[in-house]
Amino acid sequence: MHINFIVAFLCLAAQPCISAASHPGLRNIYEFSNETWVENLAIRANGNILTTIIGKPEVWNVDPIAHIATLVYRFPDAESVTGIAEVSPDVFCVAVGNWSVPRGTGIPGSWSVWTLQLHLGQEKFHVQKATDIPHAVFLNGMTALPTEPYTALIGDSVLGLIYKVHALTGVYSTALDLPELRPNLTAAFVLGVNGIQSDGHHFLYFTNSFQPPFLARIPLAANGSAAGPVHTILARTPFPTNLGGQADDFALDTAGNAWMTGDPSNYLVKVTPDGNATLVAGGSDMSVLAGDTAAHFDRRPGRGGRKTLYVVTNGGIALPPVSGVVGGKVYALDVWE
Ligand SMILES: *[C@@H]1O[C@H](CO)[C@@H](O)[C@H](O)[C@H]1NC(C)=O
Ligand SMILES: *[C@@H]1O[C@H](CO)[C@@H](O)[C@H](O)[C@H]1NC(C)=O
Ligand SMILES: *[C@@H]1O[C@H](CO)[C@@H](O)[C@H](O)[C@H]1NC(C)=O
Ligand SMILES: *[C@@H]1O[C@H](CO)[C@@H](O)[C@H](O)[C@H]1NC(C)=O
Ligand SMILES: *[C@@H]1O[C@H](CO)[C@@H](O)[C@H](O)[C@H]1NC(C)=O
C-alpha cells in the first residue's frame, strides 16, 4: 500500500517527526463529547463503525457518511468497554469491566465478555453475557479466531496472556501464555499485550505497549494455541514516544502491513512484514491524533485501489496535551492498496 498523500518530509528513525503531524488526508468524521475515551472499533457490513468507550460502559454506532453517533447499549455494573470483534456476521463480542486512568490498572472480578447480536437494516438487537472471567485484570485487545465459529481471542494486558472465549456457550480457556505478552512492570502503565489481530488465516499479530516486541506474530493451531514460536517483526518503535508508550491497537491490511496506533505517543505508524516502519501521521508533539487507541479498515471494496482506514482516539486523556483534552474522535484516512 502507498499512502494517498505524499508526506512532505519523510522522517528518519529516532528524529522528531513534527513535519508529518498534519497529514493532509486525515478527516475527522465524528467527535464525541469532551473527555470521551474511544477505545476500540469494529466495522459492520453496512460500513457503520461500532466504537467502545473507556470510562462509560457503552458501545456506540457511528455512521461515517451521515456523521451521526447513536448509543447501541450501556452495560450494567461496569466502568468500561474495551475490545470488540465480529465473531459471526453481525455478531460482536465485547469485553466489559473496570479500568480507569487514575487507578492505572484493572479490577479483578469486574471483567466479563458479552455478545451483541445486531441485525442489518433493523433497530432490534440482542445482548447477552457470554461469561465472567473472574481472574482477568484488564481485558483489552480482541480478534475473532477464524478457525472456530463464534470464538474470540482476548488479551489480558496486565496478566500478559490471551484467552479464547466462545461467544454463545461462554466456555473459555487460556490460549496463549508467553513471555512476549507480559507487561513492563516499571512502565508508566502496566500494559503488556495490547492490540491482537488475526490475519484471517494462520497468524496472530500482537503488540506489547511498553517493552519489546513492538509488533510480532505467532502461528496458531486451529484451536487457537501456538503452532510455532513468536516471530518479532520489530522489537521497538523507531519513533519518539511519550511515557515510553510504543503501541496500542492496529489494523492489518491485505499485504500484511500493520497500521499501528500509539496512545499516548499520538502517532500512526505503518510497519511492513519485514519490519520497516514509517510515520504516517501524528507524533509526540501531540497536535494531531491525540490519544489514538485503535485502527480498522473499512470493509467495503476499495475504490480505484483506495481503502479507508479509520482511527479512533481518546482525545489525550492518558497524557493531556498542552492544548487540552478534547473529545474522542473517529478519523478517516484513505490509503492505497
Ligand atoms: C465496577 O464498576 C462499577 C461501576 O462503578 C461498580 O458498580 C462495580 O461494583 C465495580 N466492580 C468491581 C468488581 O469493583
Ligand atoms: C520498561 O519501562 C522502563 C520505564 O519506561 C524503561 O526504562 C525500560 O527500558 C522498559 N523495559 C524494557 C525491557 O523495554
Ligand atoms: C490444540 O491443538 C494443538 C495442535 O493440534 C494440540 O497439540 C493441543 O493439545 C490442542 N489444545 C487443546 C487445548 O485442545
Ligand atoms: C522503508 O520504507 C520507506 C518508505 O516506503 C522506503 O523509502 C525505505 O527505502 C524502506 N527501507 C527499507 C530498509 O526497506
Ligand atoms: C475538556 O476537558 C478538559 C479536562 O479534561 C478541560 O481541561 C477542557 O477545558 C475541556 N474542554 C472543553 C472545550 O470544554
XYZ file of C-alpha atoms and ligand atoms in Angstrom:
407
model
C 0.000 0.000 0.000
C 1.094 3.528 -0.642
C -0.090 6.494 1.320
C -2.553 8.600 -0.567
C -0.762 11.874 0.037
C 2.986 12.094 -0.047
C 4.132 13.179 3.396
C 6.098 16.307 2.685
C 9.067 15.454 4.847
C 9.925 11.815 5.314
C 11.010 11.011 8.807
C 14.218 9.325 9.801
C 14.228 6.912 12.689
C 14.684 8.440 16.157
C 14.176 12.006 14.955
C 11.114 14.013 15.905
C 8.676 13.940 13.043
C 6.625 17.046 13.579
C 6.539 17.625 9.843
C 4.254 14.645 9.344
C 1.877 15.704 12.109
C -0.712 17.406 9.976
C -1.316 14.711 7.415
C -3.476 16.338 4.747
C -5.575 13.234 4.175
C -6.809 12.879 7.771
C -10.524 13.621 8.018
C -12.264 13.957 11.377
C -15.580 12.257 10.752
C -17.000 12.318 14.272
C -16.084 13.921 17.597
C -17.623 12.666 20.845
C -18.215 14.958 23.808
C -15.183 16.127 25.756
C -13.464 13.502 27.902
C -14.851 10.517 25.958
C -12.173 7.845 25.615
C -12.925 5.901 22.439
C -11.005 2.681 22.947
C -11.697 0.336 20.079
C -13.792 -0.211 16.977
C -15.268 -2.792 14.631
C -16.753 -2.200 11.199
C -20.183 -3.568 10.349
C -21.012 -4.995 6.907
C -23.044 -1.831 6.194
C -19.986 0.368 6.766
C -21.062 1.688 10.169
C -18.470 1.793 12.934
C -19.082 0.273 16.357
C -16.978 2.015 18.988
C -16.293 1.027 22.601
C -15.784 3.558 25.394
C -13.482 3.556 28.434
C -14.950 5.468 31.392
C -18.530 4.700 30.349
C -19.713 1.107 29.812
C -21.023 1.841 26.338
C -20.976 0.775 22.688
C -21.873 3.397 20.073
C -22.706 3.133 16.382
C -21.085 5.805 14.221
C -22.408 6.408 10.720
C -19.343 7.741 8.860
C -21.381 9.154 5.987
C -24.069 10.995 7.981
C -21.618 11.844 10.816
C -24.134 10.674 13.410
C -23.439 8.563 16.505
C -26.082 6.640 18.439
C -25.800 4.681 21.669
C -26.244 0.951 20.997
C -26.019 -0.372 24.554
C -24.914 0.598 28.055
C -23.707 -2.373 30.117
C -24.613 -2.695 33.806
C -22.208 -2.504 36.771
C -19.033 -1.639 34.900
C -16.853 1.337 34.026
C -15.619 0.477 30.563
C -15.906 -1.474 27.341
C -12.589 -2.322 25.673
C -12.023 -4.929 22.930
C -14.573 -5.701 20.237
C -14.576 -8.263 17.423
C -17.104 -9.659 14.961
C -17.232 -13.427 15.567
C -20.056 -14.246 13.100
C -21.904 -11.976 10.640
C -23.238 -9.035 12.704
C -22.447 -10.817 15.987
C -19.914 -8.892 18.074
C -18.098 -9.849 21.254
C -17.062 -7.093 23.650
C -15.007 -7.077 26.858
C -16.604 -5.202 29.751
C -15.071 -4.329 33.127
C -13.331 -1.807 35.319
C -10.170 0.028 34.330
C -9.587 3.715 34.831
C -6.759 6.162 34.255
C -6.444 7.357 37.883
C -6.250 3.758 39.073
C -3.930 2.804 36.220
C -4.910 -0.850 36.366
C -7.936 -3.123 36.158
C -10.033 -4.669 38.917
C -10.097 -8.476 39.098
C -13.649 -9.728 39.421
C -15.069 -6.927 37.260
C -14.494 -8.480 33.818
C -16.949 -10.237 31.566
C -17.413 -10.954 27.878
C -20.719 -10.087 26.228
C -22.239 -10.934 22.876
C -24.133 -8.338 20.892
C -26.246 -9.683 18.032
C -27.203 -6.878 15.663
C -29.491 -7.085 12.635
C -28.629 -5.127 9.493
C -31.399 -2.788 8.447
C -33.254 -3.176 11.746
C -33.171 -1.381 15.068
C -33.553 -4.525 17.154
C -30.623 -6.279 18.728
C -29.995 -8.970 21.298
C -27.394 -8.739 24.039
C -26.274 -11.420 26.464
C -23.373 -12.073 28.764
C -21.193 -14.918 27.472
C -19.187 -15.339 30.674
C -17.451 -13.659 33.565
C -13.688 -14.075 33.652
C -13.046 -13.665 37.370
C -9.237 -13.840 37.251
C -8.862 -11.309 34.423
C -7.290 -7.970 35.415
C -7.545 -5.966 32.193
C -9.220 -7.497 29.158
C -8.112 -5.364 26.234
C -7.498 -6.253 22.557
C -9.784 -8.738 20.803
C -9.961 -10.557 17.481
C -12.015 -13.401 16.030
C -10.382 -16.838 15.784
C -11.084 -17.643 12.105
C -10.862 -21.418 12.535
C -13.621 -21.670 15.165
C -17.023 -20.022 14.681
C -18.257 -17.668 17.398
C -14.844 -17.655 19.066
C -12.891 -14.613 20.221
C -9.296 -14.295 21.353
C -8.955 -11.647 24.069
C -5.722 -10.298 25.543
C -5.253 -9.529 29.220
C -2.752 -6.663 29.238
C -1.842 -6.988 32.924
C -1.592 -10.780 33.230
C 0.089 -10.901 29.812
C -1.891 -13.742 28.251
C -4.606 -14.379 25.678
C -7.918 -16.067 26.420
C -10.135 -17.934 23.973
C -13.861 -17.387 24.612
C -16.896 -18.898 22.908
C -19.440 -16.129 22.379
C -22.517 -18.355 22.753
C -21.541 -21.033 25.283
C -19.230 -18.834 27.344
C -16.671 -21.634 27.550
C -13.219 -20.112 27.894
C -9.603 -21.124 28.377
C -6.124 -19.624 28.193
C -4.977 -19.956 24.587
C -1.564 -18.262 24.738
C 0.651 -17.631 27.753
C 4.011 -16.323 26.557
C 6.789 -14.060 27.875
C 6.349 -11.707 24.886
C 2.826 -10.865 26.139
C 3.901 -9.769 29.638
C 3.823 -6.147 30.802
C 6.818 -3.992 31.688
C 6.297 -3.689 35.433
C 8.259 -0.437 35.750
C 6.493 1.397 32.898
C 4.063 4.315 33.295
C 1.135 1.926 32.805
C 1.273 -1.814 33.449
C 0.226 -2.893 29.950
C 1.786 -5.762 28.043
C -0.084 -7.307 25.126
C -2.403 -4.672 23.704
C -3.678 -4.994 20.137
C -4.217 -8.528 18.843
C -5.319 -9.140 15.249
C -5.774 -12.328 13.271
C -4.698 -12.156 9.629
C -7.780 -14.288 8.858
C -5.622 -17.329 8.203
C -2.920 -18.812 10.410
C -1.186 -15.918 12.135
C -1.991 -13.804 15.152
C -0.254 -10.413 15.234
C 0.161 -8.554 18.521
C 1.728 -5.506 20.098
C 3.276 -5.012 23.524
C 2.787 -1.473 24.800
C 5.859 -0.794 26.940
C 8.536 -3.342 26.065
C 9.604 -5.472 23.094
C 8.099 -6.679 20.874
C 6.568 -3.549 19.375
C 4.995 -5.879 16.801
C 5.197 -9.667 16.496
C 3.282 -12.576 15.089
C 2.734 -16.181 16.053
C 1.331 -19.073 14.021
C -1.844 -20.532 15.513
C -3.187 -24.073 15.518
C -6.850 -24.415 14.550
C -7.814 -24.393 18.246
C -6.031 -21.079 18.898
C -2.958 -22.456 20.654
C 0.582 -21.664 19.457
C 1.732 -23.688 16.445
C 5.263 -22.277 16.480
C 7.496 -19.661 18.056
C 6.877 -15.906 18.262
C 8.439 -14.027 15.352
C 9.361 -10.449 16.220
C 8.657 -8.119 13.287
C 10.038 -5.046 15.082
C 11.317 -5.062 18.660
C 10.975 -1.336 19.400
C 9.399 1.652 17.783
C 11.932 3.795 15.890
C 9.931 6.942 16.690
C 9.909 9.163 19.789
C 7.399 8.139 22.444
C 5.590 9.775 25.336
C 5.999 7.958 28.684
C 7.579 5.075 26.725
C 4.228 4.024 25.242
C 5.132 2.459 21.900
C 1.992 0.652 20.754
C -1.737 0.494 21.192
C -4.009 -1.404 18.790
C -3.561 -1.683 14.989
C -5.135 -2.703 11.696
C -3.715 -5.241 9.255
C -4.037 -4.723 5.510
C -4.180 -7.474 2.923
C -0.436 -7.166 2.207
C 0.385 -7.835 5.873
C 1.295 -4.251 6.785
C 0.291 -3.191 10.304
C -1.088 0.333 10.787
C -0.269 0.975 14.424
C -1.733 3.493 16.821
C 0.297 4.622 19.800
C -1.580 6.297 22.638
C -0.079 8.253 24.439
C 2.551 8.730 21.713
C -0.107 10.028 19.308
C 1.300 8.522 16.147
C 0.108 6.333 13.320
C 2.976 4.103 12.155
C 2.945 1.690 9.232
C 5.082 -1.424 9.697
C 5.774 -3.708 6.747
C 6.062 -7.509 7.209
C 9.864 -7.149 7.139
C 9.815 -4.541 9.903
C 10.227 -1.262 8.006
C 8.372 1.402 9.989
C 7.238 4.739 8.583
C 5.436 7.530 10.375
C 2.122 8.137 8.603
C 0.600 10.841 10.795
C 0.762 12.382 14.255
C 3.774 12.250 16.513
C 4.920 13.007 20.001
C 4.192 16.716 19.614
C 0.547 15.758 20.266
C -1.006 18.267 17.894
C -2.846 15.619 15.863
C -4.163 12.169 16.757
C -4.113 12.950 20.488
C -4.526 9.586 22.178
C -5.000 7.350 19.140
C -6.090 3.980 20.503
C -7.062 1.720 17.596
C -7.479 1.477 13.812
C -9.524 -0.609 11.424
C -10.017 -0.745 7.669
C -13.378 -0.073 6.110
C -14.569 -3.432 4.793
C -16.322 -2.220 1.675
C -14.394 -2.912 -1.544
C -11.676 -0.350 -2.225
C -12.424 2.392 -4.712
C -9.866 2.545 -7.507
C -7.341 0.790 -5.297
C -8.013 3.097 -2.368
C -9.225 1.973 1.023
C -10.313 3.917 4.076
C -8.553 3.394 7.387
C -10.494 4.506 10.462
C -8.556 5.635 13.539
C -10.152 6.326 16.933
C -8.794 8.458 19.780
C -9.370 9.293 23.431
C -8.626 12.992 22.924
C -5.489 12.837 25.080
C -6.936 11.592 28.393
C -3.961 9.331 29.195
C -1.497 12.205 28.770
C -3.256 15.562 28.377
C -1.780 17.716 25.600
C -0.741 21.290 26.409
C -3.658 22.436 24.265
C -6.063 20.470 26.491
C -8.056 17.275 26.330
C -10.633 17.146 23.543
C -13.450 14.726 22.759
C -12.501 11.313 21.451
C -12.605 11.243 17.658
C -13.091 8.968 14.693
C -10.715 9.849 11.853
C -10.672 8.517 8.313
C -7.577 8.297 6.127
C -7.569 6.997 2.552
C -4.598 4.829 1.707
C -3.649 2.979 -1.480
C -3.877 -0.791 -1.604
C -17.093 -1.840 38.638
O -17.591 -0.531 38.492
C -18.997 -0.457 38.631
C -19.422 0.969 38.275
O -18.729 1.886 39.053
C -19.385 -0.866 40.048
O -20.803 -0.832 40.176
C -18.886 -2.277 40.292
O -19.133 -2.630 41.651
C -17.393 -2.388 40.022
N -16.988 -3.771 40.113
C -15.975 -4.184 40.892
C -15.712 -5.658 40.921
O -15.247 -3.411 41.508
C 10.387 -0.687 30.965
O 9.969 0.639 31.208
C 11.016 1.470 31.705
C 10.386 2.811 32.088
O 9.834 3.449 30.944
C 12.081 1.595 30.625
O 13.153 2.389 31.108
C 12.614 0.218 30.271
O 13.503 0.310 29.194
C 11.454 -0.700 29.878
N 11.947 -2.049 29.702
C 12.056 -2.611 28.503
C 12.537 -4.024 28.508
O 11.736 -2.037 27.461
C -4.693 -27.533 20.241
O -4.153 -28.122 19.067
C -2.800 -28.488 19.213
C -2.240 -28.880 17.854
O -3.195 -29.534 17.079
C -2.709 -29.614 20.248
O -1.367 -30.013 20.447
C -3.275 -29.087 21.575
O -3.316 -30.118 22.536
C -4.664 -28.522 21.403
N -5.032 -27.841 22.635
C -6.209 -28.024 23.216
C -6.448 -27.254 24.480
O -7.057 -28.777 22.761
C 11.251 1.717 4.248
O 10.132 2.342 3.645
C 10.431 3.619 3.131
C 9.121 4.267 2.687
O 8.387 3.398 1.868
C 11.435 3.481 1.975
O 11.762 4.751 1.484
C 12.688 2.816 2.530
O 13.589 2.562 1.483
C 12.358 1.498 3.225
N 13.544 0.994 3.896
C 13.925 -0.262 3.824
C 15.139 -0.619 4.620
O 13.295 -1.089 3.192
C -12.246 19.261 28.142
O -11.951 18.659 29.393
C -10.700 19.074 29.950
C -10.496 18.332 31.233
O -10.146 17.000 30.950
C -10.697 20.564 30.179
O -9.396 20.949 30.622
C -11.010 21.277 28.867
O -11.109 22.663 29.114
C -12.327 20.771 28.305
N -12.539 21.387 27.006
C -13.678 21.990 26.697
C -13.761 22.553 25.315
O -14.620 22.053 27.472
